[in-house]
Coordinates of C-alpha atoms in Angstrom, one line a residue:
X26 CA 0.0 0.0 0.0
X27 CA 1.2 3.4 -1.1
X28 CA 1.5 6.3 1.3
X29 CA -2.6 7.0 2.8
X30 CA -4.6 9.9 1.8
X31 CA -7.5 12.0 3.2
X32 CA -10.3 12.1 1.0
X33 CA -12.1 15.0 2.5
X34 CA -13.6 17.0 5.1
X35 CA -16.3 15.2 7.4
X36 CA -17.4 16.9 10.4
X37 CA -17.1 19.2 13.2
X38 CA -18.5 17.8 16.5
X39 CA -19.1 21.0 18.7
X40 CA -20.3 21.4 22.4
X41 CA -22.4 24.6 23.0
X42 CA -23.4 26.1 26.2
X43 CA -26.9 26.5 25.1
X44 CA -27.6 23.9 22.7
X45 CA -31.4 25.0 22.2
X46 CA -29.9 28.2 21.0
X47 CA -27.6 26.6 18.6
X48 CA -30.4 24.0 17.5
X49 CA -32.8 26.9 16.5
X50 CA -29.9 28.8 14.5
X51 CA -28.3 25.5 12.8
X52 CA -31.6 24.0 11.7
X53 CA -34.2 26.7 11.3
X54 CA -31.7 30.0 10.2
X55 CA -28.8 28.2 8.7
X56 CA -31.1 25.0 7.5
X57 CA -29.5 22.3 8.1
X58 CA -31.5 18.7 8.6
X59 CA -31.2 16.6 11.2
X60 CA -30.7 12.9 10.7
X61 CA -30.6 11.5 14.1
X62 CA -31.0 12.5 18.2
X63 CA -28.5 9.7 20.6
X64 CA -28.3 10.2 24.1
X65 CA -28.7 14.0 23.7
X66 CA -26.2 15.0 21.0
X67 CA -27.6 16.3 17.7
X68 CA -26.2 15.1 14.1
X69 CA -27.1 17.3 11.0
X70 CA -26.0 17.7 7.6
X71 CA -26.9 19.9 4.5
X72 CA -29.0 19.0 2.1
X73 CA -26.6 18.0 -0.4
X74 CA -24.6 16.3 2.4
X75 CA -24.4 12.5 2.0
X76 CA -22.8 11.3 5.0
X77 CA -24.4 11.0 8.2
X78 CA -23.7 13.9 9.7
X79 CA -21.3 16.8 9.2
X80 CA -22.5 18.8 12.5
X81 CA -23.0 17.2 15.5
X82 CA -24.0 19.5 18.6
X83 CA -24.2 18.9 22.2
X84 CA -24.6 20.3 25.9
X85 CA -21.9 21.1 27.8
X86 CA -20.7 23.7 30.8
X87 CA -18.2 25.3 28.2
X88 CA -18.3 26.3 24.2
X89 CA -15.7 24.3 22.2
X90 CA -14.9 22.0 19.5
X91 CA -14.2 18.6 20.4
X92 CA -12.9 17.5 17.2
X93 CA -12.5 17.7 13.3
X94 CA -12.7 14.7 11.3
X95 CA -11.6 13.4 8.1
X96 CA -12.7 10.9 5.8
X97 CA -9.8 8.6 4.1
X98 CA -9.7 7.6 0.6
X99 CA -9.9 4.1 1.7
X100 CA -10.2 2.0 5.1
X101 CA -6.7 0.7 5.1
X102 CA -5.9 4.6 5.0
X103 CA -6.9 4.1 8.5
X104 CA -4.5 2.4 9.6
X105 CA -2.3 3.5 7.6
X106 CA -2.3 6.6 9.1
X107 CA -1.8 5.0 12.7
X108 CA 1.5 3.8 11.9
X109 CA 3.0 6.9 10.3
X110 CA 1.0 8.7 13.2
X111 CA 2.9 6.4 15.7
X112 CA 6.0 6.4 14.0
X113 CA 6.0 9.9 14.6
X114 CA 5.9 9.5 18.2
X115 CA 2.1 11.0 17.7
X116 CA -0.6 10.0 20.6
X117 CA -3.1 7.9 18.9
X118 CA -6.3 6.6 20.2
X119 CA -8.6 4.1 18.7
X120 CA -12.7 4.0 18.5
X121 CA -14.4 0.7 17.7
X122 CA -17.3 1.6 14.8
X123 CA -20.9 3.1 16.1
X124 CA -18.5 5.0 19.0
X125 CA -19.3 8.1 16.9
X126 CA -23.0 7.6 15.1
X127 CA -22.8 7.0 11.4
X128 CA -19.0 6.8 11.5
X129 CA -16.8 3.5 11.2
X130 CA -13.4 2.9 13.0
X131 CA -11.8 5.4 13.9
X132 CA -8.6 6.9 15.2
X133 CA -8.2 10.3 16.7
X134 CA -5.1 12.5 17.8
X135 CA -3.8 15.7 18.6
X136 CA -1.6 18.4 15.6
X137 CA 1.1 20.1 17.1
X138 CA -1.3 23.6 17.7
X139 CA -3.8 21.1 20.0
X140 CA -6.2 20.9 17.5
X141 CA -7.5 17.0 17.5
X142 CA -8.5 15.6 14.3
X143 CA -10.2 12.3 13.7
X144 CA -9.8 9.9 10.6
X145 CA -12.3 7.2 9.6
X146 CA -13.5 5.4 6.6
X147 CA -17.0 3.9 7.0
X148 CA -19.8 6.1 7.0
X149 CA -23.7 5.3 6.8
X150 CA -25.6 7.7 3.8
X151 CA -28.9 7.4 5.5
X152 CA -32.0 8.7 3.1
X153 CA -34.1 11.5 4.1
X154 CA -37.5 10.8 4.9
X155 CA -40.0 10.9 2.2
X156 CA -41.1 14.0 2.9
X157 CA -38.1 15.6 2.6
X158 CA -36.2 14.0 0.3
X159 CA -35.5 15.3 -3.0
X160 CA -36.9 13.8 -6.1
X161 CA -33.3 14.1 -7.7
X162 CA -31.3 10.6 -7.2
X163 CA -27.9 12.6 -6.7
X164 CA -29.5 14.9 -4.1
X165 CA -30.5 13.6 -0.3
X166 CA -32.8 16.3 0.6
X167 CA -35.0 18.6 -1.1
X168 CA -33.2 22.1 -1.5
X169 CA -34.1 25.4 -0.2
X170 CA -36.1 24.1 2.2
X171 CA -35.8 26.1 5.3
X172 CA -33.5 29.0 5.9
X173 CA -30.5 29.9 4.3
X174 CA -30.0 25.9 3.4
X175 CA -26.4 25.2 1.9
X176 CA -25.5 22.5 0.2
X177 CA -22.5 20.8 1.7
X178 CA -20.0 21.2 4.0
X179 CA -16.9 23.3 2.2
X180 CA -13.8 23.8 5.1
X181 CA -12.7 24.8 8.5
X182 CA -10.2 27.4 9.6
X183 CA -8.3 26.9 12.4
X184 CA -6.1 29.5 14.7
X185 CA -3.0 28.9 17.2
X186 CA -0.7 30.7 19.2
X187 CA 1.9 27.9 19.0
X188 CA 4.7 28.3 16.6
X189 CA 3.0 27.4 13.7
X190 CA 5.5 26.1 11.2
X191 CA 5.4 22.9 13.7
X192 CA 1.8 22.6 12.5
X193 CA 2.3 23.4 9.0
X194 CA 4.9 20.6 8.3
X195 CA 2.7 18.3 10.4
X196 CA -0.1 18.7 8.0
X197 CA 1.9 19.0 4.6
X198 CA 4.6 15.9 5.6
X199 CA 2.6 13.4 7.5
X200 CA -1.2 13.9 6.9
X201 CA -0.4 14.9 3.3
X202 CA -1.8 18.1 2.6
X203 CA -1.1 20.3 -0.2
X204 CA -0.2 23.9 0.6
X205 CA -2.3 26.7 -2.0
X206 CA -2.0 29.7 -0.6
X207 CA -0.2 31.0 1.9
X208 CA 1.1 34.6 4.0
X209 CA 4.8 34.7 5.0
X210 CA 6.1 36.6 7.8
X211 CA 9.7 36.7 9.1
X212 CA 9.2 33.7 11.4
X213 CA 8.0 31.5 8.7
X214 CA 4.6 30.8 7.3
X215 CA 1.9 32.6 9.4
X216 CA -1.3 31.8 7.5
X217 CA -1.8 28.9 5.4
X218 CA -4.6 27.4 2.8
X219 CA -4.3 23.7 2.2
X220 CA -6.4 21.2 0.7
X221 CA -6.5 17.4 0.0
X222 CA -9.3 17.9 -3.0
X223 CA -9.3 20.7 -5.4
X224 CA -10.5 22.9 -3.5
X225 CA -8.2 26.3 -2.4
X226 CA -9.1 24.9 1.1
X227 CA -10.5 22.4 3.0
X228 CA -8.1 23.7 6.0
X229 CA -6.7 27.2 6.8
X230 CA -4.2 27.2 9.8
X231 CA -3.2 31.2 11.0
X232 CA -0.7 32.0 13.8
X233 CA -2.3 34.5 16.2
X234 CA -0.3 34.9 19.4
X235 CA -2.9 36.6 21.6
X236 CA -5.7 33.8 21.8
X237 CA -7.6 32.6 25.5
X238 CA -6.1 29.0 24.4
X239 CA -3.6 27.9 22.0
X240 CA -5.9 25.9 19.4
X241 CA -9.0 27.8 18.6
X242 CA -11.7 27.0 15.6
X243 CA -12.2 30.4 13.9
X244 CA -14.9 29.4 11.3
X245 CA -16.9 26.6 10.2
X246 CA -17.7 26.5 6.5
X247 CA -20.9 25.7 4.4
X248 CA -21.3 25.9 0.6
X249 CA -23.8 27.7 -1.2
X250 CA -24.1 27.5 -4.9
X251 CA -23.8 31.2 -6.0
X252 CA -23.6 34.5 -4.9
X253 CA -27.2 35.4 -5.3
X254 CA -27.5 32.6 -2.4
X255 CA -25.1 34.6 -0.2
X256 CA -27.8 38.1 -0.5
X257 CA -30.7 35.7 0.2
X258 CA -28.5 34.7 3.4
X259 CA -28.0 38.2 4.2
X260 CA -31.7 39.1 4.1
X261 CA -32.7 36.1 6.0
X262 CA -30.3 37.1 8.6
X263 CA -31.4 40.4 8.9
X264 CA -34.6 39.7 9.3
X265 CA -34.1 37.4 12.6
X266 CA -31.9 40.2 13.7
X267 CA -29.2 38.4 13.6
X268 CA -25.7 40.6 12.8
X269 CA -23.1 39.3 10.4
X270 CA -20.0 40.8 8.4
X271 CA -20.7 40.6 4.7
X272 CA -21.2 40.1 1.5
X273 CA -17.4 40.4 0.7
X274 CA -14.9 39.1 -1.5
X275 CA -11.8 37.6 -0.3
X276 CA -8.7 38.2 -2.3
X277 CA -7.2 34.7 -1.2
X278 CA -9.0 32.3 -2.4
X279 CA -11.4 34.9 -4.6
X280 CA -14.7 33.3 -2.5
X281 CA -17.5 35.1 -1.5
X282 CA -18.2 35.3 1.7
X283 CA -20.2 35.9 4.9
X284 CA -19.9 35.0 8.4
X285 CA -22.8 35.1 11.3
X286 CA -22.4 33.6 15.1
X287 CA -23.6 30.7 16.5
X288 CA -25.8 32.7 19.2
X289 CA -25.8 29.4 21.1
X290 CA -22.2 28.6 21.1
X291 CA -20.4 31.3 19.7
X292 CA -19.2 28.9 17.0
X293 CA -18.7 31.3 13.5
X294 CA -20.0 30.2 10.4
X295 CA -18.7 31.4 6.7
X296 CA -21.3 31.1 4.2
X297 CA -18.8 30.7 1.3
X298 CA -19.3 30.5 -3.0
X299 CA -17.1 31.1 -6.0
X300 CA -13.6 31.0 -5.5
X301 CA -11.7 28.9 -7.9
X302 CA -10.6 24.9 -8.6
X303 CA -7.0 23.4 -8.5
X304 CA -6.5 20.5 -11.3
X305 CA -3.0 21.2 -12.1
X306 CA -0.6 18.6 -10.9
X307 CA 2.2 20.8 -10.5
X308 CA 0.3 24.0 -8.5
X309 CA 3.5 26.1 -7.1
X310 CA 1.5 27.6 -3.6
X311 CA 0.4 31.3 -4.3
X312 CA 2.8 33.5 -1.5
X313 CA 1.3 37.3 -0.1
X314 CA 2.8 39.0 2.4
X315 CA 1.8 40.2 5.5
X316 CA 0.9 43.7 4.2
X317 CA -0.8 42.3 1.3
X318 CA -3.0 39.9 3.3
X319 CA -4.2 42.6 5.1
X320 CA -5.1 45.2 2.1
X321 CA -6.3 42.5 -0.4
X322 CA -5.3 39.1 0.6
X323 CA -8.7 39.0 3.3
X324 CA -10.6 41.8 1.8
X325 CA -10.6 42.4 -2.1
X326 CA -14.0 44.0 -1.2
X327 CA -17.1 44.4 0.2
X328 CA -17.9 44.6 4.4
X329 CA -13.8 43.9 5.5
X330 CA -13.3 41.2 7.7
X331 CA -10.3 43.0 9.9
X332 CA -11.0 44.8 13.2
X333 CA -15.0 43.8 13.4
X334 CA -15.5 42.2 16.9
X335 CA -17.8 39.2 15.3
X336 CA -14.4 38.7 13.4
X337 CA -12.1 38.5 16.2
X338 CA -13.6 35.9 18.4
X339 CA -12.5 32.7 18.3
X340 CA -14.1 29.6 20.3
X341 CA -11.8 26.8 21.7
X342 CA -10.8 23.3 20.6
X343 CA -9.7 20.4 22.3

């Protein structure tokens, strides 16, 4: 067996302080559907979402994101990735399939910044129920069927105040990343885009040295097809009161964007389109500097991302 790959993002499992909060604004405002309820922890996915579940949301005394997993390319990818992972003096710790609804076997372990990632394979595709489900074959649920409704789950960006070069080889060496985009300070790399699909991202890792905790989730991602989709959003949003930076344009990456707060959990949420693919084989990773990040690397226009406080909260992971 060659060297194992990720296939793709999979899910965030996040604990919220007040998960009826977070239920109302994940299913009803940003329309998500759940599939299934277990012992009081909440899996949802967007309607063009196959997997079981690419949310799951639960009580707990603090805010914070237990994990972020992966899906492999294969199953022995699984265990392929527990030897290098041990080989690399990595902690790694096993779950039997059904420890994690939906999900097969498991392994789960901690990057350099503290971030903890899980791999798997398996995965159940449960159908929607009849009324919901879409007429379409290639589509689970019917779209546009509550709330903003995006169709998949698109990336996550994470922050730390560790040295993050550590992290950055981590991810590009022995989890096998590919690095797109990225902002380089005098220390090294301090923001990073990498993905394991063609996608600009499915992973952004910044260095921020004043956070509460040194690994920090800074957004969750969902997809929507076009940029029309991001205006509804905004409306929708505005009419519940909720606030949100947006419509912009990012200059890395050239997405569309908005972002909006998890009232429940202070989890952030980018309602993301457009961007751009990567199917060349020999991509040489786009470099900005610090300056340039910061007058069109975040912000090529539109309601800027820098020095709003929606932006500069972060909530912890573990």
């Amino acid at each position: 067996m060659g060297k194992p790959e990720i296939a793709k993002l999979g899910h965030v499992a996040l604990v919220s302080t007040d998960l009826d909060q977070s239920l109302k604004f994940f299913k009803e405002v940003i329309g998500l559907e759940e599939t299934t309820e277990i012992d009081g922890v909440h899996y949802l996915r967007a309607w063009g979402d196959f997997q079981h579940h690419t949310l799951s949301i639960e009580q707990g005394e603090d805010s914070y994101v237990k994990w972020i997993g992966w899906r492999t390319k294969t199953k022995d990818c699984v265990l392929g990735f527990k030897k290098l992972l041990q080989e690399a003096n990595v902690v790694v710790e096993e779950f039997p399939m059904g420890s994690t609804p939906g999900i097969g076997n498991t392994i789960r372990f901690q990057l350099p910044s503290g971030h903890t990632f899980e791999f798997y394979y398996d995965v159940d595709k449960p159908e929607a129920a009849s009324e919901y489900k879409s007429i379409l074959k290639n589509q689970v649920y019917q779209a546009h069927r509550k709330g903003i409704s995006p169709r998949r789950i698109d990336h996550v960006n994470i922050h730390t105040s560790t040295n993050a070069n550590h992290t950055f080889d981590f991810l590009l060496d022995t989890l096998g990343f590919n690095l797109r985009e990225y902002v380089k300070g005098d220390e090294g790399i301090l923001a990073g885009w990498m993905s394991v699909t063609s996608l600009v991202h499915d992973v952004a890792l910044v260095q921020k040295s004043a956070l509460p905790s040194k690994a920090r989730l800074h957004h969750l991602s969902y997809w929507l097809d076009n940029s029309q989709d991001i205006l509804r959003a905004a409306d929708i949003l505005r009419e519940q009161g909720i606030p949100f930076i947006g419509p912009g344009k990012h200059g890395i990456s050239q997405a569309i964007y908005l972002y909006v707060m998890d009232p429940g959990s202070g989890c952030r949420v980018e309602l993301f389109t457009g961007g751009y693919l990567i199917f060349e084989p020999d991509w040489e990773p786009i470099e900005w500097t610090r300056d340039e990040q910061l007058t069109v690397g975040n912000t090529y226009w539109g309601d800027s991302v820098q020095d709003k406080e929606l932006n500069n909260i972060t909530i912890e992971a573990r």
